[in-house]
Coordinates of C-alpha atoms in Angstrom, one line a residue:
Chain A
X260 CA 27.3 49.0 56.5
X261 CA 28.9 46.0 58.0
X262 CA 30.7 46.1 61.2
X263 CA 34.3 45.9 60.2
X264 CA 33.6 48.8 57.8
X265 CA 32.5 51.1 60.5
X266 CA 35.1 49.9 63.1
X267 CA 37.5 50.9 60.1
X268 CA 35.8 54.3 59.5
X269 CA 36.1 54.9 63.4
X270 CA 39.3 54.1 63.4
X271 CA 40.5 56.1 60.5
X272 CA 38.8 59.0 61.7
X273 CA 40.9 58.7 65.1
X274 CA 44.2 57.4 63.5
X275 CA 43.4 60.7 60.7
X276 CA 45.3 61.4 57.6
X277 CA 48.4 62.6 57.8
X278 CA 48.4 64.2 54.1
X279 CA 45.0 66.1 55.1
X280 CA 46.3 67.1 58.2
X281 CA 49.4 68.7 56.8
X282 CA 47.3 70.5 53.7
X283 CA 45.1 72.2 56.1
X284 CA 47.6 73.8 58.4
X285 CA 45.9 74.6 62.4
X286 CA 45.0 78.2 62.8
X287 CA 46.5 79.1 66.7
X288 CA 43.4 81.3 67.4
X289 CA 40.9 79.2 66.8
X290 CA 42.7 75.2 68.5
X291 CA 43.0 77.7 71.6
X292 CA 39.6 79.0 71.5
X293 CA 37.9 75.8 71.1
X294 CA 40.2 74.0 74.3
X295 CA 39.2 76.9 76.0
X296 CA 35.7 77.2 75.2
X297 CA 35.4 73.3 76.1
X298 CA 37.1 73.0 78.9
X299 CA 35.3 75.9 80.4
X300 CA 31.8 74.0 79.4
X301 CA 33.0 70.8 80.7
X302 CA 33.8 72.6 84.3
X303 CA 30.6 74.0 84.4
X304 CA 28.5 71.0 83.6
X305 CA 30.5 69.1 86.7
X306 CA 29.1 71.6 89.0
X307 CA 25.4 71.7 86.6
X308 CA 25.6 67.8 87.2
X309 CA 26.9 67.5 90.8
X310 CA 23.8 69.7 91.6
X311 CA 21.4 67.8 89.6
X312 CA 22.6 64.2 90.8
X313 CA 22.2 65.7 94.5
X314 CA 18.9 66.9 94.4
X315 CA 17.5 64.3 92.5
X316 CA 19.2 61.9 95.3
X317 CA 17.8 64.5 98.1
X318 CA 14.3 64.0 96.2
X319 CA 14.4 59.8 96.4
X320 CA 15.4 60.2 99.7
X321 CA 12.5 62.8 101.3
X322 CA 10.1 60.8 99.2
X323 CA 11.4 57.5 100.0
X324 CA 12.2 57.7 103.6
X325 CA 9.7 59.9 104.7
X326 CA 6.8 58.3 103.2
X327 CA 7.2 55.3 105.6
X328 CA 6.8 57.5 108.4
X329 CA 4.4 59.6 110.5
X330 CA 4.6 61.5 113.8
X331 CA 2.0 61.8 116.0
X332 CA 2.1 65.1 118.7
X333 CA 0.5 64.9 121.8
X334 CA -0.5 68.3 123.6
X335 CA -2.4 68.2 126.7
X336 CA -2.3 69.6 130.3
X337 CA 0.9 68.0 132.3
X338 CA -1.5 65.7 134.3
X339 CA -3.4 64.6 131.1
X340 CA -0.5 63.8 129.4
X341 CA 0.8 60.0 130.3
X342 CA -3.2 59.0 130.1
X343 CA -3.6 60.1 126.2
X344 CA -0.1 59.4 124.9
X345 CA -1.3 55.2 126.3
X346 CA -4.8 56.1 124.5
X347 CA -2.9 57.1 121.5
X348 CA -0.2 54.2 121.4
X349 CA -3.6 51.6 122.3
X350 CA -5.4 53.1 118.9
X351 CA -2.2 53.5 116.8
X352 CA -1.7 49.1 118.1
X353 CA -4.9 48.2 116.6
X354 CA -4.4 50.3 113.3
X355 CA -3.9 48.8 110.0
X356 CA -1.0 50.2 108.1
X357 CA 0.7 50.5 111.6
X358 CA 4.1 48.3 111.8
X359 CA 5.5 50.3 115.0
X360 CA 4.8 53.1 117.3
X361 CA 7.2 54.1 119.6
X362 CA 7.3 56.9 122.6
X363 CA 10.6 59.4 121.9
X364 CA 12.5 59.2 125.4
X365 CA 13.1 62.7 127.2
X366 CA 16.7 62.7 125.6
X367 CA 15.8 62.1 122.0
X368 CA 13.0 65.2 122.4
X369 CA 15.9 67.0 124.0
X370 CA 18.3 66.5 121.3
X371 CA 15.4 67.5 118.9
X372 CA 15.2 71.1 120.9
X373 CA 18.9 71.5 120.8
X374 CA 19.6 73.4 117.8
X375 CA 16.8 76.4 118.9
X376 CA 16.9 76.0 122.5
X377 CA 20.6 74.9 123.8
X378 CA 21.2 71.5 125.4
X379 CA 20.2 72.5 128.6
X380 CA 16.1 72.7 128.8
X381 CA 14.3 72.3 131.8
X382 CA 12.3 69.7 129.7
X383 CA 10.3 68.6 132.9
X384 CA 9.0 72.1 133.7
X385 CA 7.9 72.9 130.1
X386 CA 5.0 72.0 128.8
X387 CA 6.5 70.6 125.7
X388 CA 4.3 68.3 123.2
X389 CA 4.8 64.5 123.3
X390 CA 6.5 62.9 120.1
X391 CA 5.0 59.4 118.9
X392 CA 7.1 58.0 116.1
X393 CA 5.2 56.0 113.8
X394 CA 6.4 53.6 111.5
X395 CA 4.3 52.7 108.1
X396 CA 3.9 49.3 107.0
X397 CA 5.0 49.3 102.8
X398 CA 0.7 49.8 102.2
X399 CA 0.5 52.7 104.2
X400 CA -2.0 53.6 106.9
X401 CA -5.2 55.6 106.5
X402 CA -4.4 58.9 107.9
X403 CA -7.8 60.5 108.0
X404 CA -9.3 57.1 109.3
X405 CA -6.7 57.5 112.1
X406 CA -7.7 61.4 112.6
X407 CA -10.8 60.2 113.3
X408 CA -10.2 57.9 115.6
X409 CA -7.8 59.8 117.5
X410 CA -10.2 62.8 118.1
X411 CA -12.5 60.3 120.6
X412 CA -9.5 58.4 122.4
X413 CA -6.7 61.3 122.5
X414 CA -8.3 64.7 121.8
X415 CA -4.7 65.9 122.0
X416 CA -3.2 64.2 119.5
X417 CA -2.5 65.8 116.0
X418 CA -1.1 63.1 113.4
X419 CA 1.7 64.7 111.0
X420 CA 1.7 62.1 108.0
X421 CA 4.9 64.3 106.7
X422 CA 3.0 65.2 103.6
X423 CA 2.3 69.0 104.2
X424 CA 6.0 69.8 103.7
X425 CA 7.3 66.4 102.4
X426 CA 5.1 67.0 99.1
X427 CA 6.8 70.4 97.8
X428 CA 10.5 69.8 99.4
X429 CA 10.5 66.6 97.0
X430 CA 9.0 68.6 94.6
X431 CA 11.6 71.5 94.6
X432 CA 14.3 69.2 95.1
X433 CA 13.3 66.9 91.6
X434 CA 12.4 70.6 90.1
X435 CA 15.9 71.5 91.2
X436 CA 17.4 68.5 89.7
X437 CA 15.3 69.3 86.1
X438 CA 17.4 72.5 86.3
X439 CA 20.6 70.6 86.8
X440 CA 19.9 69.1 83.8
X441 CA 18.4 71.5 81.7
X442 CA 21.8 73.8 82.6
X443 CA 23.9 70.8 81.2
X444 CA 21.8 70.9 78.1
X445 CA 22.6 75.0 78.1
X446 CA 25.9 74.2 78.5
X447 CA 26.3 71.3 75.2
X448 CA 24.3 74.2 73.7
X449 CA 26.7 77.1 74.3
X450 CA 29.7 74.8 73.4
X451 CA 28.1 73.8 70.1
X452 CA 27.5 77.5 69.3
X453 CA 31.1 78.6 70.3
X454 CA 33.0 75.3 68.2
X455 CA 31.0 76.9 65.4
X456 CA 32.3 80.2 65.5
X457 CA 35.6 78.6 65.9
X458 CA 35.0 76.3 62.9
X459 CA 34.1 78.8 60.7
X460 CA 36.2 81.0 61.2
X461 CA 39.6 78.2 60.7
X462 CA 37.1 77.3 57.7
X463 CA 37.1 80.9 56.7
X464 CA 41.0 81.3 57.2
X465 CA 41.4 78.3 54.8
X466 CA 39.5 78.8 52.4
X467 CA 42.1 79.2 49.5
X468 CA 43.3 75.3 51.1
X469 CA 39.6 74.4 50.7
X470 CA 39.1 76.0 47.3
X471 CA 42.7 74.2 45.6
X472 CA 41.7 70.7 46.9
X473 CA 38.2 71.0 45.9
X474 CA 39.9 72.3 42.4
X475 CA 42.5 69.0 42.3
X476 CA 39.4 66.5 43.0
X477 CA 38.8 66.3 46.8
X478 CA 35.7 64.8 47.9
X479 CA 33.7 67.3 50.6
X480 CA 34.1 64.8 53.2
X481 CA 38.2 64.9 52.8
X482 CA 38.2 68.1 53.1
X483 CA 35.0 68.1 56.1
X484 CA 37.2 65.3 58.1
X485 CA 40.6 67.4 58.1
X486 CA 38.5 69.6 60.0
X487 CA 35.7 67.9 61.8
X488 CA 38.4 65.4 63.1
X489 CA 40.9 68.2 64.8
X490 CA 37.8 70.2 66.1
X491 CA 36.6 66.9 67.5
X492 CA 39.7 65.8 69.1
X493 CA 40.3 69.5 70.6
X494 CA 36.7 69.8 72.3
X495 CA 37.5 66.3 73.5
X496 CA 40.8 66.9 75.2
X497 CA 39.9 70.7 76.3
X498 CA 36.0 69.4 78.0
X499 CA 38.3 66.1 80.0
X500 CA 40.7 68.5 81.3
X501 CA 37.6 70.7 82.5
X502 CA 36.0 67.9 83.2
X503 CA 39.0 66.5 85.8
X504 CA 39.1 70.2 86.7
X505 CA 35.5 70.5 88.3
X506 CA 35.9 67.0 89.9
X507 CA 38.4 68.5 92.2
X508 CA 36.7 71.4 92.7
X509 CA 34.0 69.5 93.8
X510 CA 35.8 67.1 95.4
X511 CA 37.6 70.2 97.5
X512 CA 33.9 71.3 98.9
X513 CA 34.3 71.9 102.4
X514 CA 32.8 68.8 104.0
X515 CA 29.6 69.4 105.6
X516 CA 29.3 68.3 108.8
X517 CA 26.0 67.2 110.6
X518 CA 24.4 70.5 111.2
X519 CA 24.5 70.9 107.9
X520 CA 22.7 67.6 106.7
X521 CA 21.1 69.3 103.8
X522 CA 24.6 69.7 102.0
X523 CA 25.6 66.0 102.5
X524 CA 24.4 64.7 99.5
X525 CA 26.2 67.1 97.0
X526 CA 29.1 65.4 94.6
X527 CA 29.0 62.4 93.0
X528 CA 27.8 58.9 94.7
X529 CA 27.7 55.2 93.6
X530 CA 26.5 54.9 89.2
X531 CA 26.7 59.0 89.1
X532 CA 30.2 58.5 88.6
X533 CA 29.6 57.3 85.4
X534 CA 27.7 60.1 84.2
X535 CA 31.4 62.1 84.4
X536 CA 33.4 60.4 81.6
X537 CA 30.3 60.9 79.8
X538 CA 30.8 65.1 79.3
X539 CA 33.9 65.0 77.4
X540 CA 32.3 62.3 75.1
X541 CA 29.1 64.8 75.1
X542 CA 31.7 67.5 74.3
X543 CA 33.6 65.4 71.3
X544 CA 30.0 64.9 69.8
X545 CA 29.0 67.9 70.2
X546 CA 31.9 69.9 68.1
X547 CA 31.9 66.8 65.7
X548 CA 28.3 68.3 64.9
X549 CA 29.1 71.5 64.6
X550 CA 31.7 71.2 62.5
X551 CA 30.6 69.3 60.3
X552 CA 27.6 71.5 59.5
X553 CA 29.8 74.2 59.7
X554 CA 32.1 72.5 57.0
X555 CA 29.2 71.2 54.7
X556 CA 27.6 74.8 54.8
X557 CA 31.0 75.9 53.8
X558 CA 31.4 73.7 51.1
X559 CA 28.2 73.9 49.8
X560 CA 29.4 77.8 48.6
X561 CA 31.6 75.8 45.9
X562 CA 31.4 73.8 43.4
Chain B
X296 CA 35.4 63.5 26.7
X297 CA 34.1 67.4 26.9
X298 CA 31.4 68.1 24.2
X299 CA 29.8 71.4 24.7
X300 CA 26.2 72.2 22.9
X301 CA 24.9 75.4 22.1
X302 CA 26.9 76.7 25.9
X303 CA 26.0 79.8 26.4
X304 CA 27.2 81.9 30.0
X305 CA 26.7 85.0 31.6
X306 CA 27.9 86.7 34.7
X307 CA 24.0 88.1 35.7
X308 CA 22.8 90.2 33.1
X309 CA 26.2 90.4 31.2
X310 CA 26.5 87.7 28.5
X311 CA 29.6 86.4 28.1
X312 CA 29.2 83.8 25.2
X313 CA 26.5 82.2 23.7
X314 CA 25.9 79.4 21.4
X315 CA 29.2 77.4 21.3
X316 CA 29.6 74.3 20.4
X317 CA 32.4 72.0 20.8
X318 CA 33.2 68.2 21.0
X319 CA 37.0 67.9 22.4
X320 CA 37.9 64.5 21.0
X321 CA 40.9 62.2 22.9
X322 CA 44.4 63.2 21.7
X323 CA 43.5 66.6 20.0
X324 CA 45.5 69.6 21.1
X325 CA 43.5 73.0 20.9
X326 CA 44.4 76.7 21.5
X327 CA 41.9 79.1 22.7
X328 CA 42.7 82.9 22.4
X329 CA 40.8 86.1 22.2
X330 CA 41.6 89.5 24.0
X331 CA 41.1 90.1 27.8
X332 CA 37.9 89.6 29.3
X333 CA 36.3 87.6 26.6
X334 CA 35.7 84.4 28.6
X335 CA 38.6 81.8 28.2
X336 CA 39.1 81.4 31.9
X337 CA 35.5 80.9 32.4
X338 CA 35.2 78.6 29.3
X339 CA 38.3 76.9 30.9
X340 CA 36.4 76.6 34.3
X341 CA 33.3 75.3 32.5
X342 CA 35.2 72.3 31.3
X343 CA 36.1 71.4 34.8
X344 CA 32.7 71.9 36.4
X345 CA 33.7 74.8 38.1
X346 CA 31.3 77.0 36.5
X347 CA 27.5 75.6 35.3
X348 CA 26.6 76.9 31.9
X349 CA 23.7 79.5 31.7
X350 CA 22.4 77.9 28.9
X351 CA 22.9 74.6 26.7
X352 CA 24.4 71.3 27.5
X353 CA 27.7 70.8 28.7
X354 CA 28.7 66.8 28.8
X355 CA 31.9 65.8 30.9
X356 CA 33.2 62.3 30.0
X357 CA 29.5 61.5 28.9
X358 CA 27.7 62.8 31.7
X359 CA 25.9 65.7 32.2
X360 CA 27.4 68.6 34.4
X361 CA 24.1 69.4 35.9
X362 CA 23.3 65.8 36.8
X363 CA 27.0 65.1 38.4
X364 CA 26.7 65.0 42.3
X365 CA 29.3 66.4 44.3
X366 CA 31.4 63.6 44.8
X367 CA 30.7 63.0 40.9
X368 CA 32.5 66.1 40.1
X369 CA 35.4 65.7 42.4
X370 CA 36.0 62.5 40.8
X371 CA 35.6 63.9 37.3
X372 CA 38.3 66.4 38.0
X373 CA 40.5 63.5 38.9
X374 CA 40.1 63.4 35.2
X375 CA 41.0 66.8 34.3
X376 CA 44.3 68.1 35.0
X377 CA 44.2 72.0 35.2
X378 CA 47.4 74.5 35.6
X379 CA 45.7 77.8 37.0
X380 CA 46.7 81.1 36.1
X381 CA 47.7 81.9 39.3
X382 CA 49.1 77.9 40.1
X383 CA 46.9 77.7 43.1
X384 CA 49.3 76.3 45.4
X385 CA 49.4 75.7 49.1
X386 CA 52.1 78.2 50.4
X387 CA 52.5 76.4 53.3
X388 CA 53.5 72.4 51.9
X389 CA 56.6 72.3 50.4
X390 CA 56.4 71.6 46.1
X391 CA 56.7 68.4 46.2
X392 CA 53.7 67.3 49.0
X393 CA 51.4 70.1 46.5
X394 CA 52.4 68.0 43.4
X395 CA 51.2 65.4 45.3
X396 CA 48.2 66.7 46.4
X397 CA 45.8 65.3 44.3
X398 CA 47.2 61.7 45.1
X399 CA 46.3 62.5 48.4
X400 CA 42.8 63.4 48.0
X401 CA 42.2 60.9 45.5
X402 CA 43.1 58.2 49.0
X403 CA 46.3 57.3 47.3
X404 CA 49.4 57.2 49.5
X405 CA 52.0 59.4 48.2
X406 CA 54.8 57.2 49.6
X407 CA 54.2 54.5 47.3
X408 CA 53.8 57.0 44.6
X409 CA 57.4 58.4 45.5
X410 CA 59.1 56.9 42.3
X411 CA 56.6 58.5 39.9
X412 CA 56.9 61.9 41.8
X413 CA 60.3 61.7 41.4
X414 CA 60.4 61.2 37.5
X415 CA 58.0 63.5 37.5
X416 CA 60.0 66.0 39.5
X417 CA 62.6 65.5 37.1
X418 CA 60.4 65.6 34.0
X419 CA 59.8 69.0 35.1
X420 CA 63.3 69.7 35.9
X421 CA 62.5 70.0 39.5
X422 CA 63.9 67.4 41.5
X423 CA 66.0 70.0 43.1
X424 CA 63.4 72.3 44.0
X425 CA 61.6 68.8 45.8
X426 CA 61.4 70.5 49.5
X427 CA 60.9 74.6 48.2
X428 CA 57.9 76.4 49.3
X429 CA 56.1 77.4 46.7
X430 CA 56.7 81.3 47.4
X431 CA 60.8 80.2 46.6
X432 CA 60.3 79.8 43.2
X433 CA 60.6 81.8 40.3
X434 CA 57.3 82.2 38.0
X435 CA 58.7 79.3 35.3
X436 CA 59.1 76.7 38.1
X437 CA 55.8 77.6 40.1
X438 CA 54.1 76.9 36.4
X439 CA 56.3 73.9 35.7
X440 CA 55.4 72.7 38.9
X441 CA 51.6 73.5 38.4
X442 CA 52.0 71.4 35.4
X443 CA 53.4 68.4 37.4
X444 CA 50.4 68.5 39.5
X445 CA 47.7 68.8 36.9
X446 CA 49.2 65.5 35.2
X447 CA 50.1 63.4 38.5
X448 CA 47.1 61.4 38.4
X449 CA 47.4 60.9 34.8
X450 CA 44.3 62.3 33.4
X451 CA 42.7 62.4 30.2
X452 CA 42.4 66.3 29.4
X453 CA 44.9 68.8 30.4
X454 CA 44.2 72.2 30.9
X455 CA 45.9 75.2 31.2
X456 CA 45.0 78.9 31.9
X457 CA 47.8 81.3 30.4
X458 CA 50.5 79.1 31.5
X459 CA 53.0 81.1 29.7
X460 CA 51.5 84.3 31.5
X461 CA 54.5 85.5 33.8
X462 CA 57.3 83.9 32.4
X463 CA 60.1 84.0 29.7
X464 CA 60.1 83.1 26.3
X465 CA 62.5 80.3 26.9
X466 CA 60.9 78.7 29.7
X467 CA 57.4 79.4 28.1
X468 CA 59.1 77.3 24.8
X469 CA 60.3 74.6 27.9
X470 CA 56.9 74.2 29.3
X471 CA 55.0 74.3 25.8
X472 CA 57.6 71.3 25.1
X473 CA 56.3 69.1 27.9
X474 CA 52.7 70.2 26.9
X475 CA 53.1 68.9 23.3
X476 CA 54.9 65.6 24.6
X477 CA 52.0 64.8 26.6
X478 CA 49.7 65.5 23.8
X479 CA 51.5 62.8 21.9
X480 CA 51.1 60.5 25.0
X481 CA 47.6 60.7 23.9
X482 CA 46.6 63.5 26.2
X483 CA 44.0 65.8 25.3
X484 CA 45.2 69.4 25.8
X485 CA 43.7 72.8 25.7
X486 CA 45.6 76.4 26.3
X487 CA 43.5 79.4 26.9
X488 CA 46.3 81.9 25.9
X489 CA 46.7 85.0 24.1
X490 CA 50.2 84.7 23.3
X491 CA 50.9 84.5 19.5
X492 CA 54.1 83.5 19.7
X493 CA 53.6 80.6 21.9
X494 CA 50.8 79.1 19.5
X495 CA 53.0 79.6 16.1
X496 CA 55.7 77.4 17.8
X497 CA 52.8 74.8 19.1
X498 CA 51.9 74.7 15.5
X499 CA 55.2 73.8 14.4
X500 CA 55.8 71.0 16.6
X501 CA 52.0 69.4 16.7
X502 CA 48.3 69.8 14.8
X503 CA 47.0 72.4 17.2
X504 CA 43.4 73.8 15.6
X505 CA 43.1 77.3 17.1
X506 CA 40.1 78.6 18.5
X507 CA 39.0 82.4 19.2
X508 CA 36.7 83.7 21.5
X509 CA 35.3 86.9 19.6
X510 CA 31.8 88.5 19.9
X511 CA 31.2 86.2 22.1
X512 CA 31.1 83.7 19.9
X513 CA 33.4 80.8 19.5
X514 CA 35.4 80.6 15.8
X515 CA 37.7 78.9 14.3
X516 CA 41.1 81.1 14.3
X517 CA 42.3 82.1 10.4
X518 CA 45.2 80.6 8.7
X519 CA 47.3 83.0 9.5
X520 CA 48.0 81.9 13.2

């Protein structure tokens, strides 16, 4: 089929045909049942896509950002405690895979203790661990090769590579984001099933309309269009208006602030925009497939 | 045009008719009677692919009904005009838009068809009646009308189930008038009808052969119809 041809079939189907349209007259229940129905989908998958766009972006980010890192705890008695953290810092200088290791001050281990312990500890008089922040060169260092090392020069030191608990948080969070999705796909799902009860029954309400033109010569797709194309352009207009809907639901989350860092990521960021516009085209397909089974199964029943 | 061979149908175990044969030729005008329940609808609704034979062939304008796709039988009933028993119209388009319902479907655009709707309106003595629903008129304009859409595309074959069914004698005389003037436009026409009265006047006017559906057989009516 060339190009212009489908451009005009595209086109016709939009533009529609006024004679078709006026011999199948709208049934009420069914145009509101189908807006309805979509824009109720198309609110849902916002939220179902807001959630997976977030915690596929928390995912990245753990795996991403923490995988450059490492921190290295230092417990030892008070006295013994400036002479291994040097030891440590003297091994961790002369390890490949190492691009920077760097002491946290008494403040930064302060601001760490903050949220349990208020902001004013007696850090001095506690025997609190020493923090070594360790930054990975892009080949990574050799953790067990370090361990080893570590356990002659700084007995005290116990390296945390991040990947005891970095491993199943990026794990959960991608697992979350599969959810997000396949809740989307539930969604489309649910729509398609509901446009189809919709369809058949306006198909059912019509079917002395169906049965006359079928009688004075009308070609199953004539009759299939009248319908596919007012189903298609309901779902479409009902699943944007949900569609706008959820945005500002989402967009009227209460913003988390930074004691709640693990909320920060959810709504919609940079290219996940475009995956919005994309549910009320979703929706228009959807209900242009369901339909149009639902008219040709219809159809099929006469000759 | 519509040549039946050895046609048989039956609704499940219940024949109907069996064994008929019949060639409709171009330009011949044909009467089919025989009492209630003896098949003439159903015949009628074989001839427009409505209905597939149970047994025997059944060609429509050359080709046969059981190898016609879908599309090939909407098409082929683009050829066939039929006036239903009951008219079949959409309640809800005013008469004029279901006259003009087949131009529609066949892709044509009524609007530049308006001229010939309107001498057709007025063929049928409706051009009055243009923007009634179909519910507004009486019996002998709802079958006038039915008539105006069965020839609107201009077919070849015209048919028409009990067309004189609910109406008076003079308006059943009116319509039979425009049914004989488009026989001798060269229009094949067949009326499933068991009013007597109605064929004795056809008879007068053109060569009608009369056909009886009895024992469910089909047979040439007697002479004295």
């Amino acid at each position: 089929m060339s190009r212009r041809l489908q451009i005009g079939r595209i086109t016709g189907f939009i533009i529609g045909d006024a004679q078709a349209e006026r011999a199948v007259p709208p049934t009420g229940f069914t145009a509101r049942l189908t807006v309805f129905a979509a824009a109720v989908m198309a609110f849902l998958a916002v939220f179902a896509l807001a959630l997976s766009v977030a915690s596929s972006g928390l995912a990245e980010r753990w795996s991403q950002e923490l995988a450059q890192s490492a921190t290295l705890r230092i417990s030892a008695p008070i006295g013994q405690m400036q002479a291994q953290t040097d030891a440590a810092l003297r091994v961790l200088e002369t390890t490949p895979g190492v691009a920077s290791a760097r002491v946290l001050s008494d403040d930064e281990q302060r601001k760490l203790l903050e949220p349990w312990f208020g902001p004013d500890i007696p850090l001095e008089s506690l025997p609190i661990p020493q923090l070594i922040e360790i930054v990975e060169t892009e080949d990574g260092l050799d953790a067990e090769a370090l361990r080893t090392r570590l356990v002659g020069e700084a007995p005290g030191a116990v390296l945390d590579d991040h990947s005891r608990w970095r491993k199943p948080l990026a794990a959960a969070a991608g697992r979350l984001s599969l959810l997000g999705w396949l809740s989307i796909g539930l969604i489309f799902l649910v729509m398609g099933a509901m446009i189809t009860l919709a369809a058949n029954a306006a198909l059912a309400a019509n079917a002395k309309v169906i049965s006359v033109m079928r009688l004075v010569g009308a070609k199953d797709s004539y009759i299939a269009n009248a319908f596919v194309r007012r189903f298609t352009l309901r779902a479409l207009a009902g699943a944007a208006l949900g569609t706008v809907l959820g945005l500002v639901a989402v967009l009227l989350l209460p913003s988390p602030g930074d004691d709640a860092a693990f909320l920060s990521g959810l709504g919609f960021h940079g290219v996940s925009w475009l995956w919005l516009p994309v549910i009320p085209v979703v929706a228009g397909l959807v209900a242009f497939v369901a339909t149009r089974a639902a008219a040709r199964r219809t159809l099929k029943e006469l000759r | 045009m519509i040549e039946l061979e050895q046609v048989a149908y039956s609704y499940g175990d219940s024949e109907l008719f069996s064994d008929v044969s019949l060639t409709l030729q171009p330009g011949s005008f044909h009467f089919l009677t025989g009492p209630s329940g003896s098949g003439k609808t159903t015949f009628l609704k074989l001839c427009y692919g409505e209905l597939l034979p149970t047994a025997g062939h059944l060609r429509l304008f050359g080709s046969d009904v059981r190898a016609l796709t879908r599309d090939g039988i909407a098409e082929m009933r683009r050829r066939v005009g039929v006036v239903h028993q009951d008219c079949g119209f959409l309640d809800h388009l005013p008469i004029a838009d279901n006259i003009a319902l087949p131009l529609s479907v066949a892709g044509q655009s009524p609007a530049s068809e308006q001229e010939n709707l309107a001498e057709l309106l007025n063929w049928v003595g409706l051009r009055a009646r243009a923007g009634a629903l179909p519910p507004e008129l009486s019996g002998g304009e709802r079958q006038r009308a039915a008539l105006a859409r069965a020839v609107i595309m201009s077919p070849d074959v015209i048919l028409a189930d009990e067309p004189t069914g609910n109406i008076d004698w003079e308006m059943s005389q009116r319509l039979l008038q425009l049914l004989v003037e488009l026989n001798k436009m060269g229009k094949t026409v067949m009326i499933a009808t068991h009013d007597l009265g109605l064929i004795r006047a056809a008879k007068a006017q053109v060569s009608a052969r009369v056909l009886r559906i009895s024992d469910r057989r089909l047979q040439l009516a007697g002479a004295d119809l």
